[in-house]
Amino acid sequence: LLLLLLLQILASCLWLGRSEVVTSFESSCPQFFFRETPPNEALEPENPAWICQRYKNQYYYATLYDRNRRIPVYSAYLYQPGPGTRPKTWLVEPQLMGPTYPKTMEREWTLVNSFSVSLEQLSKSQAILQDYKNLTGLNRGHLNPSGHHADSSSRTATFTLTNIVPQNEKLNGGAWNNYEQQTMMRRTQGCNTTYVVVGAVPGNNYIAKGRVNKPSYIWSSACCEVDTNHRKAWAVIAENDKNEVQLLTLGELEDMLTQLYGRDQVYLFDRDCPRE
């Protein structure tokens, strides 16, 4: 009995220590993926971090982060748009520095002042605000957009630099914004639940003196459950130096990403999502 009690205490301690940088999405925050199935390993970078994006003690979405290039590979979330204002705070991911740091995203200022972390130390593990200063023709592009979330906490959770890439400003404010705001609204009509995986293909150029990669393409894919027997899917891709978005089937996007990455066949969703 005592052993059982000890095991229970140990289990609860482990649960309390559920960190944000996790070992796998399947075991930590599978709810953001259709059928709890994340994309396959074909997109994994050399030095990955799996982040269950936690804010105010709740998970809001999942991000596969490329530590070397300091950009996200993809973010996965549920499409649940709601009215509300755009947050102003930018956050970073303490756990990328190591498991002893806070398990929830924080402001740089808080880490510097309350956890005696230097900006230099923080910048070794991820992009920081300084990296995105004085950009020309680029801005901080959300992969998972705040407008696809229903309340202020979930919207604020998208304002972490681990969900940001250097994006062409015309694309970000133009055709991509159009897709996020209008096309998504049209396409998701009749959907009960819409799972989204949105990502960035690394490019050959960098900002911030070679610290942060500028993606060559930005892409997004969605799998929507209409009811228990019917699903629909769609996808888009955009070159990160043009203000245009190409509408694709899920299968077309997966094939395109397979070519761009030049590795194994890419699968973004469980096979029950229609590829046609």
Tab-separated table of N, CA and C in Angstrom, residues 15 18-19 21-31 33 36-38 50 52 59:
chain	number	residue	atom	x	y	z
A	15	TRP	N	3.528	14.887	-13.152
A	15	TRP	CA	2.495	15.628	-13.883
A	15	TRP	C	2.689	17.137	-13.682
A	18	ARG	N	5.160	18.664	-15.882
A	18	ARG	CA	4.980	18.554	-17.325
A	18	ARG	C	5.511	19.810	-17.986
A	19	SER	N	6.614	19.697	-18.667
A	19	SER	CA	7.232	20.902	-19.188
A	19	SER	C	6.647	21.245	-20.524
A	21	VAL	N	8.589	22.312	-23.241
A	21	VAL	CA	9.387	21.667	-24.277
A	21	VAL	C	9.315	20.181	-23.952
A	22	VAL	N	8.655	19.421	-24.806
A	22	VAL	CA	8.289	18.036	-24.489
A	22	VAL	C	9.059	17.061	-25.378
A	23	THR	N	8.911	15.771	-25.109
A	23	THR	CA	9.626	14.790	-25.931
A	23	THR	C	8.814	14.357	-27.137
A	24	SER	N	7.476	14.466	-27.038
A	24	SER	CA	6.656	14.163	-28.217
A	24	SER	C	5.285	14.781	-28.061
A	25	PHE	N	4.679	15.148	-29.198
A	25	PHE	CA	3.330	15.712	-29.151
A	25	PHE	C	2.304	14.643	-28.792
A	26	GLU	N	2.531	13.415	-29.253
A	26	GLU	CA	1.560	12.338	-28.999
A	26	GLU	C	1.305	12.159	-27.510
A	27	SER	N	2.374	12.302	-26.701
A	27	SER	CA	2.204	12.036	-25.266
A	27	SER	C	1.849	13.290	-24.475
A	28	SER	N	2.022	14.487	-25.061
A	28	SER	CA	1.848	15.695	-24.248
A	28	SER	C	0.709	16.613	-24.666
A	29	CYS	N	0.576	16.898	-25.966
A	29	CYS	CA	-0.552	17.759	-26.388
A	29	CYS	C	-1.099	17.285	-27.730
A	30	PRO	N	-1.600	16.038	-27.771
A	30	PRO	CA	-2.070	15.463	-29.041
A	30	PRO	C	-3.373	16.076	-29.550
A	31	GLN	N	-4.060	16.838	-28.680
A	31	GLN	CA	-5.398	17.325	-29.030
A	31	GLN	C	-5.415	18.323	-30.187
A	33	PHE	N	-3.997	17.856	-33.060
A	33	PHE	CA	-3.816	17.146	-34.322
A	33	PHE	C	-5.018	16.254	-34.618
A	36	GLU	N	-5.199	12.827	-33.316
A	36	GLU	CA	-4.011	12.870	-32.440
A	36	GLU	C	-2.748	12.405	-33.171
A	37	THR	N	-2.685	12.708	-34.485
A	37	THR	CA	-1.557	12.267	-35.310
A	37	THR	C	-0.800	13.472	-35.863
A	38	PRO	N	0.377	13.793	-35.316
A	38	PRO	CA	1.179	14.904	-35.844
A	38	PRO	C	1.738	14.560	-37.226
A	50	TRP	N	10.118	20.191	-29.502
A	50	TRP	CA	8.664	20.032	-29.545
A	50	TRP	C	8.088	20.888	-28.429
A	52	CYS	N	4.732	22.329	-26.536
A	52	CYS	CA	3.305	22.464	-26.275
A	52	CYS	C	3.147	23.885	-25.749
A	59	TYR	N	-2.463	24.642	-22.322
A	59	TYR	CA	-1.907	24.453	-23.661
A	59	TYR	C	-2.869	25.027	-24.703
